[in-house]
mmCIF file of C-alpha atoms and ligand atoms in Angstrom:
data_model
loop_
_atom_site.group_PDB
_atom_site.id
_atom_site.type_symbol
_atom_site.label_atom_id
_atom_site.label_comp_id
_atom_site.label_asym_id
_atom_site.label_seq_id
_atom_site.Cartn_x
_atom_site.Cartn_y
_atom_site.Cartn_z
ATOM 1 C CA UNK A 1 -154.875 30.879 -103.522
ATOM 2 C CA UNK A 2 -154.815 32.045 -99.900
ATOM 3 C CA UNK A 3 -152.399 29.247 -98.971
ATOM 4 C CA UNK A 4 -150.086 29.571 -101.957
ATOM 5 C CA UNK A 5 -150.289 33.056 -103.410
ATOM 6 C CA UNK A 6 -151.548 35.550 -100.831
ATOM 7 C CA UNK A 7 -148.532 37.596 -99.749
ATOM 8 C CA UNK A 8 -148.799 40.573 -97.404
ATOM 9 C CA UNK A 9 -145.131 41.519 -97.558
ATOM 10 C CA UNK A 10 -145.836 44.584 -99.674
ATOM 11 C CA UNK A 11 -144.166 47.984 -99.611
ATOM 12 C CA UNK A 12 -147.585 49.571 -99.444
ATOM 13 C CA UNK A 13 -149.175 52.189 -97.165
ATOM 14 C CA UNK A 14 -152.363 50.488 -96.039
ATOM 15 C CA UNK A 15 -155.322 51.880 -94.125
ATOM 16 C CA UNK A 16 -155.289 50.121 -90.743
ATOM 17 C CA UNK A 17 -159.096 50.325 -90.597
ATOM 18 C CA UNK A 18 -159.879 49.102 -94.114
ATOM 19 C CA UNK A 19 -157.309 46.307 -93.872
ATOM 20 C CA UNK A 20 -158.694 45.195 -90.528
ATOM 21 C CA UNK A 21 -162.366 45.173 -91.460
ATOM 22 C CA UNK A 22 -161.933 43.735 -94.948
ATOM 23 C CA UNK A 23 -158.852 41.484 -94.731
ATOM 24 C CA UNK A 24 -158.452 40.459 -91.076
ATOM 25 C CA UNK A 25 -162.253 40.253 -90.716
ATOM 26 C CA UNK A 26 -162.659 38.317 -93.967
ATOM 27 C CA UNK A 27 -159.954 35.795 -93.071
ATOM 28 C CA UNK A 28 -161.267 35.268 -89.532
ATOM 29 C CA UNK A 29 -164.761 34.762 -90.860
ATOM 30 C CA UNK A 30 -163.460 32.203 -93.367
ATOM 31 C CA UNK A 31 -161.708 30.498 -90.449
ATOM 32 C CA UNK A 32 -164.840 30.468 -88.277
ATOM 33 C CA UNK A 33 -166.890 29.037 -91.141
ATOM 34 C CA UNK A 34 -164.360 26.424 -92.324
ATOM 35 C CA UNK A 35 -162.040 25.776 -89.345
ATOM 36 C CA UNK A 36 -159.191 25.662 -91.870
ATOM 37 C CA UNK A 37 -156.059 26.913 -90.087
ATOM 38 C CA UNK A 38 -154.657 28.534 -93.189
ATOM 39 C CA UNK A 39 -157.102 31.425 -92.728
ATOM 40 C CA UNK A 40 -156.128 31.929 -89.093
ATOM 41 C CA UNK A 41 -152.430 31.941 -89.943
ATOM 42 C CA UNK A 42 -152.946 34.517 -92.673
ATOM 43 C CA UNK A 43 -155.087 36.655 -90.362
ATOM 44 C CA UNK A 44 -152.276 36.576 -87.816
ATOM 45 C CA UNK A 45 -149.704 37.479 -90.484
ATOM 46 C CA UNK A 46 -151.549 40.622 -91.593
ATOM 47 C CA UNK A 47 -152.539 41.592 -88.032
ATOM 48 C CA UNK A 48 -148.883 41.393 -86.927
ATOM 49 C CA UNK A 49 -148.024 43.813 -89.715
ATOM 50 C CA UNK A 50 -150.714 46.233 -88.506
ATOM 51 C CA UNK A 51 -149.869 46.052 -84.787
ATOM 52 C CA UNK A 52 -147.112 48.723 -84.681
ATOM 53 C CA UNK A 53 -149.806 51.292 -85.594
ATOM 54 C CA UNK A 54 -150.961 51.135 -81.953
ATOM 55 C CA UNK A 55 -147.525 52.037 -80.552
ATOM 56 C CA UNK A 56 -148.414 55.633 -79.665
ATOM 57 C CA UNK A 57 -148.231 57.435 -76.325
ATOM 58 C CA UNK A 58 -151.915 56.857 -75.588
ATOM 59 C CA UNK A 59 -152.497 53.680 -77.574
ATOM 60 C CA UNK A 60 -154.822 55.494 -80.027
ATOM 61 C CA UNK A 61 -153.533 54.064 -83.324
ATOM 62 C CA UNK A 62 -152.093 55.821 -86.327
ATOM 63 C CA UNK A 63 -154.392 55.103 -89.234
ATOM 64 C CA UNK A 64 -151.917 54.235 -92.008
ATOM 65 C CA UNK A 65 -149.070 51.714 -91.922
ATOM 66 C CA UNK A 66 -146.566 50.344 -94.409
ATOM 67 C CA UNK A 67 -147.161 46.593 -94.545
ATOM 68 C CA UNK A 68 -143.546 45.669 -95.256
ATOM 69 C CA UNK A 69 -141.691 48.267 -93.170
ATOM 70 C CA UNK A 70 -144.092 48.790 -90.284
ATOM 71 C CA UNK A 71 -143.785 52.582 -90.143
ATOM 72 C CA UNK A 72 -147.102 54.189 -89.226
ATOM 73 C CA UNK A 73 -148.539 57.686 -89.575
ATOM 74 C CA UNK A 74 -151.803 59.547 -89.921
ATOM 75 C CA UNK A 75 -153.027 60.690 -93.346
ATOM 76 C CA UNK A 76 -151.780 64.180 -94.308
ATOM 77 C CA UNK A 77 -155.319 65.485 -94.864
ATOM 78 C CA UNK A 78 -156.218 64.687 -91.237
ATOM 79 C CA UNK A 79 -153.641 67.202 -89.965
ATOM 80 C CA UNK A 80 -151.831 64.652 -87.814
ATOM 81 C CA UNK A 81 -155.020 63.523 -86.095
ATOM 82 C CA UNK A 82 -156.410 60.002 -85.863
ATOM 83 C CA UNK A 83 -159.910 59.403 -87.172
ATOM 84 C CA UNK A 84 -162.545 58.145 -84.734
ATOM 85 C CA UNK A 85 -163.971 55.334 -86.893
ATOM 86 C CA UNK A 86 -160.513 54.327 -88.120
ATOM 87 C CA UNK A 87 -159.236 54.078 -84.548
ATOM 88 C CA UNK A 88 -162.245 52.491 -82.885
ATOM 89 C CA UNK A 89 -163.279 49.802 -85.362
ATOM 90 C CA UNK A 90 -160.724 47.053 -84.843
ATOM 91 C CA UNK A 91 -162.046 45.587 -81.590
ATOM 92 C CA UNK A 92 -164.080 42.701 -83.032
ATOM 93 C CA UNK A 93 -161.338 41.439 -85.320
ATOM 94 C CA UNK A 94 -158.453 41.735 -82.845
ATOM 95 C CA UNK A 95 -160.449 40.297 -79.936
ATOM 96 C CA UNK A 96 -161.481 37.375 -82.170
ATOM 97 C CA UNK A 97 -157.860 36.854 -83.188
ATOM 98 C CA UNK A 98 -156.722 36.720 -79.553
ATOM 99 C CA UNK A 99 -159.503 34.306 -78.677
ATOM 100 C CA UNK A 100 -158.663 31.980 -81.558
ATOM 101 C CA UNK A 101 -154.853 32.092 -81.272
ATOM 102 C CA UNK A 102 -154.650 32.283 -77.473
ATOM 103 C CA UNK A 103 -152.314 35.285 -77.773
ATOM 104 C CA UNK A 104 -153.727 38.259 -75.815
ATOM 105 C CA UNK A 105 -151.574 40.930 -77.495
ATOM 106 C CA UNK A 106 -154.111 41.794 -80.217
ATOM 107 C CA UNK A 107 -156.985 42.232 -77.801
ATOM 108 C CA UNK A 108 -154.896 44.317 -75.429
ATOM 109 C CA UNK A 109 -154.030 46.876 -78.104
ATOM 110 C CA UNK A 110 -157.605 47.481 -79.204
ATOM 111 C CA UNK A 111 -159.139 47.454 -75.742
ATOM 112 C CA UNK A 112 -156.640 50.040 -74.558
ATOM 113 C CA UNK A 113 -158.197 52.378 -77.143
ATOM 114 C CA UNK A 114 -161.662 52.010 -75.621
ATOM 115 C CA UNK A 115 -160.342 52.470 -72.092
ATOM 116 C CA UNK A 116 -158.414 55.583 -73.165
ATOM 117 C CA UNK A 117 -161.472 57.097 -74.865
ATOM 118 C CA UNK A 118 -163.622 56.265 -71.863
ATOM 119 C CA UNK A 119 -161.405 58.333 -69.579
ATOM 120 C CA UNK A 120 -162.789 61.557 -71.031
ATOM 121 C CA UNK A 121 -166.010 60.177 -72.523
ATOM 122 C CA UNK A 122 -168.592 62.998 -72.589
ATOM 123 C CA UNK A 123 -171.997 62.717 -70.918
ATOM 124 C CA UNK A 124 -173.699 62.391 -74.323
ATOM 125 C CA UNK A 125 -171.223 59.749 -75.533
ATOM 126 C CA UNK A 126 -170.604 61.638 -78.778
ATOM 127 C CA UNK A 127 -167.016 62.037 -79.953
ATOM 128 C CA UNK A 128 -165.739 64.263 -82.753
ATOM 129 C CA UNK A 129 -164.288 62.560 -85.839
ATOM 130 C CA UNK A 130 -160.705 63.686 -85.119
ATOM 131 C CA UNK A 131 -158.909 62.336 -82.055
ATOM 132 C CA UNK A 132 -155.473 63.496 -80.963
ATOM 133 C CA UNK A 133 -153.316 60.347 -80.661
ATOM 134 C CA UNK A 134 -151.020 62.077 -78.136
ATOM 135 C CA UNK A 135 -153.786 62.941 -75.685
ATOM 136 C CA UNK A 136 -156.625 60.546 -76.628
ATOM 137 C CA UNK A 137 -159.023 63.496 -76.619
ATOM 138 C CA UNK A 138 -161.262 64.805 -79.382
ATOM 139 C CA UNK A 139 -160.142 67.753 -81.493
ATOM 140 C CA UNK A 140 -162.683 70.347 -82.582
ATOM 141 C CA UNK A 141 -164.469 68.640 -85.501
ATOM 142 C CA UNK A 142 -167.794 67.247 -86.639
ATOM 143 C CA UNK A 143 -169.811 64.781 -84.588
ATOM 144 C CA UNK A 144 -171.576 62.349 -86.885
ATOM 145 C CA UNK A 145 -173.030 58.874 -87.272
ATOM 146 C CA UNK A 146 -171.920 59.100 -90.901
ATOM 147 C CA UNK A 147 -168.460 59.184 -92.467
ATOM 148 C CA UNK A 148 -165.528 58.860 -90.054
ATOM 149 C CA UNK A 149 -167.676 58.408 -86.933
ATOM 150 C CA UNK A 150 -170.132 55.595 -87.719
ATOM 151 C CA UNK A 151 -168.570 52.240 -86.857
ATOM 152 C CA UNK A 152 -166.992 53.410 -83.571
ATOM 153 C CA UNK A 153 -170.525 53.368 -82.135
ATOM 154 C CA UNK A 154 -171.359 50.122 -83.944
ATOM 155 C CA UNK A 155 -168.396 48.322 -82.339
ATOM 156 C CA UNK A 156 -169.255 49.441 -78.797
ATOM 157 C CA UNK A 157 -172.448 47.424 -79.166
ATOM 158 C CA UNK A 158 -171.008 44.551 -81.168
ATOM 159 C CA UNK A 159 -167.980 43.943 -78.886
ATOM 160 C CA UNK A 160 -170.504 43.397 -76.096
ATOM 161 C CA UNK A 161 -172.484 40.971 -78.278
ATOM 162 C CA UNK A 162 -169.320 39.225 -79.524
ATOM 163 C CA UNK A 163 -168.372 38.259 -75.954
ATOM 164 C CA UNK A 164 -171.917 37.004 -75.276
ATOM 165 C CA UNK A 165 -172.934 40.086 -73.256
ATOM 166 C CA UNK A 166 -171.175 38.929 -70.085
ATOM 167 C CA UNK A 167 -170.577 41.305 -67.176
ATOM 168 C CA UNK A 168 -166.859 41.537 -67.981
ATOM 169 C CA UNK A 169 -167.922 43.494 -71.083
ATOM 170 C CA UNK A 170 -170.293 45.922 -69.413
ATOM 171 C CA UNK A 171 -168.058 48.910 -70.187
ATOM 172 C CA UNK A 172 -168.857 48.494 -73.898
ATOM 173 C CA UNK A 173 -172.595 48.328 -73.322
ATOM 174 C CA UNK A 174 -172.502 51.294 -70.916
ATOM 175 C CA UNK A 175 -170.542 53.420 -73.363
ATOM 176 C CA UNK A 176 -172.913 52.426 -76.166
ATOM 177 C CA UNK A 177 -175.992 53.342 -74.115
ATOM 178 C CA UNK A 178 -174.388 56.686 -73.299
ATOM 179 C CA UNK A 179 -173.798 57.313 -77.007
ATOM 180 C CA UNK A 180 -177.394 56.390 -77.780
ATOM 181 C CA UNK A 181 -178.520 59.183 -75.454
ATOM 182 C CA UNK A 182 -176.365 61.425 -77.629
ATOM 183 C CA UNK A 183 -177.906 59.980 -80.780
ATOM 184 C CA UNK A 184 -181.387 60.822 -79.469
ATOM 185 C CA UNK A 185 -180.286 64.428 -79.028
ATOM 186 C CA UNK A 186 -179.435 64.577 -82.753
ATOM 187 C CA UNK A 187 -182.827 63.335 -83.993
ATOM 188 C CA UNK A 188 -185.030 65.823 -85.838
ATOM 189 C CA UNK A 189 -188.074 65.407 -88.082
ATOM 190 C CA UNK A 190 -188.552 66.920 -91.523
ATOM 191 C CA UNK A 191 -191.442 68.934 -92.853
ATOM 192 C CA UNK A 192 -193.925 68.326 -94.340
ATOM 193 C CA UNK A 193 -193.633 64.515 -94.088
ATOM 194 C CA UNK A 194 -192.006 64.068 -90.670
ATOM 195 C CA UNK A 195 -189.091 61.871 -91.731
ATOM 196 C CA UNK A 196 -186.860 61.205 -88.704
ATOM 197 C CA UNK A 197 -183.192 61.878 -89.382
ATOM 198 C CA UNK A 198 -179.888 62.066 -87.506
ATOM 199 C CA UNK A 199 -178.252 65.497 -87.611
ATOM 200 C CA UNK A 200 -174.541 66.205 -87.575
ATOM 201 C CA UNK A 201 -173.119 68.495 -84.908
ATOM 202 C CA UNK A 202 -170.381 71.138 -84.935
ATOM 203 C CA UNK A 203 -169.741 72.760 -81.578
ATOM 204 C CA UNK A 204 -173.201 73.598 -80.285
ATOM 205 C CA UNK A 205 -174.956 73.763 -83.619
ATOM 206 C CA UNK A 206 -176.730 71.022 -85.529
ATOM 207 C CA UNK A 207 -176.608 70.594 -89.312
ATOM 208 C CA UNK A 208 -179.654 69.050 -90.996
ATOM 209 C CA UNK A 209 -177.576 66.628 -93.027
ATOM 210 C CA UNK A 210 -177.449 62.839 -92.977
ATOM 211 C CA UNK A 211 -175.075 60.524 -94.857
ATOM 212 C CA UNK A 212 -176.370 57.300 -96.367
ATOM 213 C CA UNK A 213 -173.507 55.815 -94.331
ATOM 214 C CA UNK A 214 -175.502 56.668 -91.186
ATOM 215 C CA UNK A 215 -178.226 54.287 -92.399
ATOM 216 C CA UNK A 216 -176.461 51.479 -90.518
ATOM 217 C CA UNK A 217 -177.922 53.109 -87.377
ATOM 218 C CA UNK A 218 -181.465 51.687 -87.662
ATOM 219 C CA UNK A 219 -179.988 48.175 -87.730
ATOM 220 C CA UNK A 220 -177.700 48.962 -84.804
ATOM 221 C CA UNK A 221 -180.571 50.408 -82.752
ATOM 222 C CA UNK A 222 -182.754 47.386 -83.473
ATOM 223 C CA UNK A 223 -179.928 45.010 -82.554
ATOM 224 C CA UNK A 224 -179.164 46.859 -79.320
ATOM 225 C CA UNK A 225 -182.761 47.487 -78.295
ATOM 226 C CA UNK A 226 -183.229 44.097 -76.634
ATOM 227 C CA UNK A 227 -180.568 44.922 -74.020
ATOM 228 C CA UNK A 228 -182.850 47.611 -72.526
ATOM 229 C CA UNK A 229 -185.878 47.191 -70.301
ATOM 230 C CA UNK A 230 -189.235 46.842 -72.156
ATOM 231 C CA UNK A 231 -190.110 50.553 -72.438
ATOM 232 C CA UNK A 232 -186.714 51.687 -73.680
ATOM 233 C CA UNK A 233 -186.495 48.684 -76.001
ATOM 234 C CA UNK A 234 -189.799 49.660 -77.608
ATOM 235 C CA UNK A 235 -188.708 53.272 -77.972
ATOM 236 C CA UNK A 236 -185.413 52.372 -79.668
ATOM 237 C CA UNK A 237 -186.989 49.771 -81.936
ATOM 238 C CA UNK A 238 -189.613 52.244 -83.033
ATOM 239 C CA UNK A 239 -186.938 54.890 -83.747
ATOM 240 C CA UNK A 240 -185.032 52.253 -85.748
ATOM 241 C CA UNK A 241 -188.151 51.611 -87.844
ATOM 242 C CA UNK A 242 -188.685 55.312 -88.447
ATOM 243 C CA UNK A 243 -185.072 55.846 -89.504
ATOM 244 C CA UNK A 244 -185.201 52.829 -91.807
ATOM 245 C CA UNK A 245 -188.181 54.403 -93.571
ATOM 246 C CA UNK A 246 -186.151 57.584 -94.054
ATOM 247 C CA UNK A 247 -183.224 55.598 -95.472
ATOM 248 C CA UNK A 248 -185.474 53.627 -97.809
ATOM 249 C CA UNK A 249 -186.944 56.958 -98.914
ATOM 250 C CA UNK A 250 -183.422 58.177 -99.772
ATOM 251 C CA UNK A 251 -183.617 55.497 -102.505
ATOM 252 C CA UNK A 252 -187.222 56.053 -103.495
ATOM 253 C CA UNK A 253 -186.819 59.817 -103.847
ATOM 254 C CA UNK A 254 -184.460 59.679 -106.874
ATOM 255 C CA UNK A 255 -185.262 58.900 -110.529
ATOM 256 C CA UNK A 256 -183.016 55.786 -110.465
ATOM 257 C CA UNK A 257 -184.410 54.644 -107.091
ATOM 258 C CA UNK A 258 -180.841 54.461 -105.794
ATOM 259 C CA UNK A 259 -179.717 56.666 -102.907
ATOM 260 C CA UNK A 260 -177.198 59.477 -103.145
ATOM 261 C CA UNK A 261 -174.256 59.740 -100.751
ATOM 262 C CA UNK A 262 -175.905 62.288 -98.442
ATOM 263 C CA UNK A 263 -179.091 64.270 -97.919
ATOM 264 C CA UNK A 264 -180.070 67.688 -96.602
ATOM 265 C CA UNK A 265 -183.336 68.401 -94.824
ATOM 266 C CA UNK A 266 -184.670 71.883 -95.492
ATOM 267 C CA UNK A 267 -187.896 73.228 -93.970
ATOM 268 C CA UNK A 268 -190.884 72.372 -96.134
ATOM 269 C CA UNK A 269 -188.870 70.243 -98.555
ATOM 270 C CA UNK A 270 -188.249 66.992 -96.664
ATOM 271 C CA UNK A 271 -185.081 65.490 -98.145
ATOM 272 C CA UNK A 272 -182.854 66.786 -100.937
ATOM 273 C CA UNK A 273 -179.927 64.836 -102.293
ATOM 274 C CA UNK A 274 -176.526 66.523 -101.678
ATOM 275 C CA UNK A 275 -173.586 64.560 -103.080
ATOM 276 C CA UNK A 276 -175.368 62.583 -105.755
ATOM 277 C CA UNK A 277 -173.180 59.568 -106.472
ATOM 278 C CA UNK A 278 -173.976 56.017 -105.417
ATOM 279 C CA UNK A 279 -171.087 53.626 -104.864
ATOM 280 C CA UNK A 280 -173.143 50.481 -104.150
ATOM 281 C CA UNK A 281 -173.151 51.053 -100.401
ATOM 282 C CA UNK A 282 -174.829 48.517 -98.085
ATOM 283 C CA UNK A 283 -176.013 50.431 -94.994
ATOM 284 C CA UNK A 284 -179.718 50.625 -95.795
ATOM 285 C CA UNK A 285 -180.082 46.965 -96.808
ATOM 286 C CA UNK A 286 -178.027 46.060 -93.725
ATOM 287 C CA UNK A 287 -180.630 47.774 -91.542
ATOM 288 C CA UNK A 288 -183.487 46.173 -93.477
ATOM 289 C CA UNK A 289 -181.899 42.776 -92.798
ATOM 290 C CA UNK A 290 -181.736 43.395 -89.029
ATOM 291 C CA UNK A 291 -185.245 44.800 -88.907
ATOM 292 C CA UNK A 292 -186.669 41.871 -90.818
ATOM 293 C CA UNK A 293 -184.858 39.387 -88.563
ATOM 294 C CA UNK A 294 -185.895 41.163 -85.369
ATOM 295 C CA UNK A 295 -189.499 42.106 -86.200
ATOM 296 C CA UNK A 296 -190.470 39.498 -88.799
ATOM 297 C CA UNK A 297 -192.157 42.283 -90.786
ATOM 298 C CA UNK A 298 -192.085 41.318 -94.471
ATOM 299 C CA UNK A 299 -192.263 44.966 -95.551
ATOM 300 C CA UNK A 300 -188.503 45.079 -95.053
ATOM 301 C CA UNK A 301 -188.108 42.270 -97.585
ATOM 302 C CA UNK A 302 -190.208 44.218 -100.073
ATOM 303 C CA UNK A 303 -188.094 47.331 -99.602
ATOM 304 C CA UNK A 304 -184.898 45.288 -99.989
ATOM 305 C CA UNK A 305 -186.244 43.686 -103.147
ATOM 306 C CA UNK A 306 -186.999 47.116 -104.635
ATOM 307 C CA UNK A 307 -183.468 48.310 -103.884
ATOM 308 C CA UNK A 308 -182.045 45.129 -105.427
ATOM 309 C CA UNK A 309 -184.112 45.717 -108.571
ATOM 310 C CA UNK A 310 -182.752 49.264 -108.811
ATOM 311 C CA UNK A 311 -179.175 47.924 -108.629
ATOM 312 C CA UNK A 312 -180.053 45.396 -111.338
ATOM 313 C CA UNK A 313 -181.514 48.088 -113.549
ATOM 314 C CA UNK A 314 -178.890 50.796 -113.121
ATOM 315 C CA UNK A 315 -175.652 49.203 -111.983
ATOM 316 C CA UNK A 316 -175.457 45.798 -113.621
ATOM 317 C CA UNK A 317 -172.976 45.493 -116.483
ATOM 318 C CA UNK A 318 -171.684 42.431 -118.305
ATOM 319 C CA UNK A 319 -168.711 41.866 -116.000
ATOM 320 C CA UNK A 320 -170.295 42.796 -112.661
ATOM 321 C CA UNK A 321 -171.804 45.925 -111.115
ATOM 322 C CA UNK A 322 -170.704 49.570 -111.072
ATOM 323 C CA UNK A 323 -171.616 52.641 -109.067
ATOM 324 C CA UNK A 324 -173.388 55.695 -110.455
ATOM 325 C CA UNK A 325 -171.794 59.111 -110.872
ATOM 326 C CA UNK A 326 -175.216 60.621 -110.394
ATOM 327 C CA UNK A 327 -178.408 59.021 -109.107
ATOM 328 C CA UNK A 328 -180.455 61.648 -110.939
ATOM 329 C CA UNK A 329 -179.153 60.833 -114.413
ATOM 330 C CA UNK A 330 -178.044 57.217 -113.961
ATOM 331 C CA UNK A 331 -174.604 57.887 -115.503
ATOM 332 C CA UNK A 332 -172.317 55.036 -114.452
ATOM 333 C CA UNK A 333 -168.838 55.107 -112.927
ATOM 334 C CA UNK A 334 -166.347 52.275 -113.518
ATOM 335 C CA UNK A 335 -165.851 50.731 -110.095
ATOM 336 C CA UNK A 336 -167.227 47.796 -108.118
ATOM 337 C CA UNK A 337 -166.348 48.285 -104.440
ATOM 338 C CA UNK A 338 -165.495 45.075 -102.558
ATOM 339 C CA UNK A 339 -168.207 45.884 -100.013
ATOM 340 C CA UNK A 340 -170.842 45.333 -102.706
ATOM 341 C CA UNK A 341 -170.077 41.605 -102.543
ATOM 342 C CA UNK A 342 -169.078 41.451 -98.870
ATOM 343 C CA UNK A 343 -172.015 43.472 -97.573
ATOM 344 C CA UNK A 344 -174.687 44.694 -99.988
ATOM 345 C CA UNK A 345 -175.341 41.383 -101.741
ATOM 346 C CA UNK A 346 -174.749 39.359 -98.565
ATOM 347 C CA UNK A 347 -177.330 41.290 -96.553
ATOM 348 C CA UNK A 348 -179.765 41.062 -99.479
ATOM 349 C CA UNK A 349 -179.178 37.301 -99.650
ATOM 350 C CA UNK A 350 -179.761 36.984 -95.909
ATOM 351 C CA UNK A 351 -182.898 39.118 -96.160
ATOM 352 C CA UNK A 352 -184.402 36.293 -98.235
ATOM 353 C CA UNK A 353 -182.912 33.378 -96.256
ATOM 354 C CA UNK A 354 -184.374 31.695 -93.174
ATOM 355 C CA UNK A 355 -183.164 33.172 -89.848
ATOM 356 C CA UNK A 356 -181.313 29.908 -89.201
ATOM 357 C CA UNK A 357 -178.717 30.975 -91.797
ATOM 358 C CA UNK A 358 -176.112 32.764 -89.641
ATOM 359 C CA UNK A 359 -178.389 33.090 -86.576
ATOM 360 C CA UNK A 360 -177.857 36.298 -84.652
ATOM 361 C CA UNK A 361 -177.482 34.550 -81.297
ATOM 362 C CA UNK A 362 -174.443 32.630 -82.575
ATOM 363 C CA UNK A 363 -172.793 35.122 -84.907
ATOM 364 C CA UNK A 364 -171.976 38.800 -84.974
ATOM 365 C CA UNK A 365 -171.250 40.621 -88.228
ATOM 366 C CA UNK A 366 -168.212 42.844 -88.336
ATOM 367 C CA UNK A 367 -168.695 46.216 -90.010
ATOM 368 C CA UNK A 368 -167.829 44.677 -93.385
ATOM 369 C CA UNK A 369 -170.541 41.985 -92.884
ATOM 370 C CA UNK A 370 -168.074 39.191 -92.188
ATOM 371 C CA UNK A 371 -169.719 36.911 -89.593
ATOM 372 C CA UNK A 372 -167.652 36.061 -86.501
ATOM 373 C CA UNK A 373 -168.679 33.445 -83.974
ATOM 374 C CA UNK A 374 -169.914 34.695 -80.596
ATOM 375 C CA UNK A 375 -167.597 33.310 -77.919
ATOM 376 C CA UNK A 376 -168.262 33.708 -74.192
ATOM 377 C CA UNK A 377 -165.847 36.175 -72.623
ATOM 378 C CA UNK A 378 -165.127 36.117 -68.948
ATOM 379 C CA UNK A 379 -161.514 37.281 -69.011
ATOM 380 C CA UNK A 380 -160.440 40.195 -66.881
ATOM 381 C CA UNK A 381 -158.615 42.034 -69.664
ATOM 382 C CA UNK A 382 -160.862 45.070 -69.889
ATOM 383 C CA UNK A 383 -161.203 45.449 -66.129
ATOM 384 C CA UNK A 384 -157.443 45.161 -65.731
ATOM 385 C CA UNK A 385 -156.859 47.847 -68.349
ATOM 386 C CA UNK A 386 -159.416 50.091 -66.673
ATOM 387 C CA UNK A 387 -157.646 49.517 -63.367
ATOM 388 C CA UNK A 388 -154.374 50.735 -64.837
ATOM 389 C CA UNK A 389 -155.975 54.104 -65.388
ATOM 390 C CA UNK A 390 -157.668 54.464 -62.048
ATOM 391 C CA UNK A 391 -155.897 56.847 -59.642
ATOM 392 C CA UNK A 392 -153.894 54.877 -57.106
ATOM 393 C CA UNK A 393 -155.322 55.595 -53.675
ATOM 394 C CA UNK A 394 -152.788 54.963 -50.954
ATOM 395 C CA UNK A 395 -154.264 53.697 -47.745
ATOM 396 C CA UNK A 396 -152.460 55.230 -44.776
ATOM 397 C CA UNK A 397 -151.444 52.759 -42.163
ATOM 398 C CA UNK A 398 -152.489 53.569 -38.623
ATOM 399 C CA UNK A 399 -148.871 53.782 -37.684
ATOM 400 C CA UNK A 400 -147.828 56.484 -40.141
ATOM 401 C CA UNK A 401 -150.982 58.500 -39.508
ATOM 402 C CA UNK A 402 -151.793 61.810 -41.135
ATOM 403 C CA UNK A 403 -148.366 63.419 -40.994
ATOM 404 C CA UNK A 404 -146.301 60.355 -40.636
ATOM 405 C CA UNK A 405 -144.392 58.364 -43.228
ATOM 406 C CA UNK A 406 -141.753 59.544 -45.610
HETATM 407 C C1 DMJ B 501 -167.926 49.583 -95.324
HETATM 408 O O1 DMJ B 501 -166.576 49.451 -95.616
HETATM 409 C C2 DMJ B 501 -168.128 49.448 -93.837
HETATM 410 O O2 DMJ B 501 -169.463 49.189 -93.594
HETATM 411 C C3 DMJ B 501 -167.676 50.655 -93.066
HETATM 412 O O3 DMJ B 501 -167.975 50.593 -91.699
HETATM 413 C C4 DMJ B 501 -168.208 51.953 -93.645
HETATM 414 N N1 DMJ B 501 -168.890 51.798 -94.865
HETATM 415 C C5 DMJ B 501 -168.389 50.920 -95.877
HETATM 416 C C6 DMJ B 501 -169.400 50.693 -96.965
HETATM 417 O O4 DMJ B 501 -170.213 51.756 -97.217
#
């Protein structure tokens, strides 16, 4: 079907982010697992159609592009701005594509984004969800590890892992560690039960709200913890375990035992569901998978099994699975998101498979759970791009002296 029927020449306005993580990522993963060139060729075809999205003054991409015509823009509801997660979650796929095709153009586009964001990266490493593509700076908007922010932080860590953590990638790891300082500043604990949660931030004020989407963070923290010295590593792993308990409790706290889309933390009440739908999201089971792999603690398998049972009970229909309109009543919607197969069921499967199935020292999962092979990176691409932005310091020759020259 991929060889004979898959055709990307469609007059269709596609999300650059969703197409990258689902389609480019899926095809590259199929290539890495099978070594069948047809997948690499198709990945290149769709990536070439996405590339013009990065042709902006700063290199921060527009987030929507027409696949047949190549004209790009930002969604109307974003007021002309680019979205942080949509602009900073293509690194793994485009770097992998450059590595596998030998053509550096894909990697260059996505690394320019990181270098541009790093130029004005704040001390806490937290960026607002709207970025101005003309200036590469954040516009006044929410800071969050949930919707529209999340996978930017995930890819800082994973791009470093993807290249086998070599020194040529240290910018990614440094930026990620800076952002983790910011994450720590957003942690609060509920009353009466002391659930740790990650707040959102607007200007100087924190909101006691956490999206289920932010439940990828425990897995990310666990995965990144080993890059720290022993004390820090312990601290981050223990925070990851605390946050995973909170996320699991998002599920346990509802009558269906499935989590709502977001939660509020009010004094004395622990967690209260806000938006109450469930669209079969994977983030909590993703984190349980990482925690089980990295700690060996079987509790995470038990929690994953309970979540799986709740999907079986509430979401299973004859032809597949559907989301719920409301986790309190169990009323179903009529949609099965592709990430239920790509991520939710895959992470559950891996939670009950031996660690030798897709070992984490050989593979890195993109944000849609498509495994990509870790390939050593020692190229100078990132350093060269950084150099382009450094102020050019002219060394005066002794001859021209202080006032000399032209
Ligand atoms: C997935 O498409 C990806 O994990 C993405 O990063 C955000 N969340 C959805 C699934 O919830």
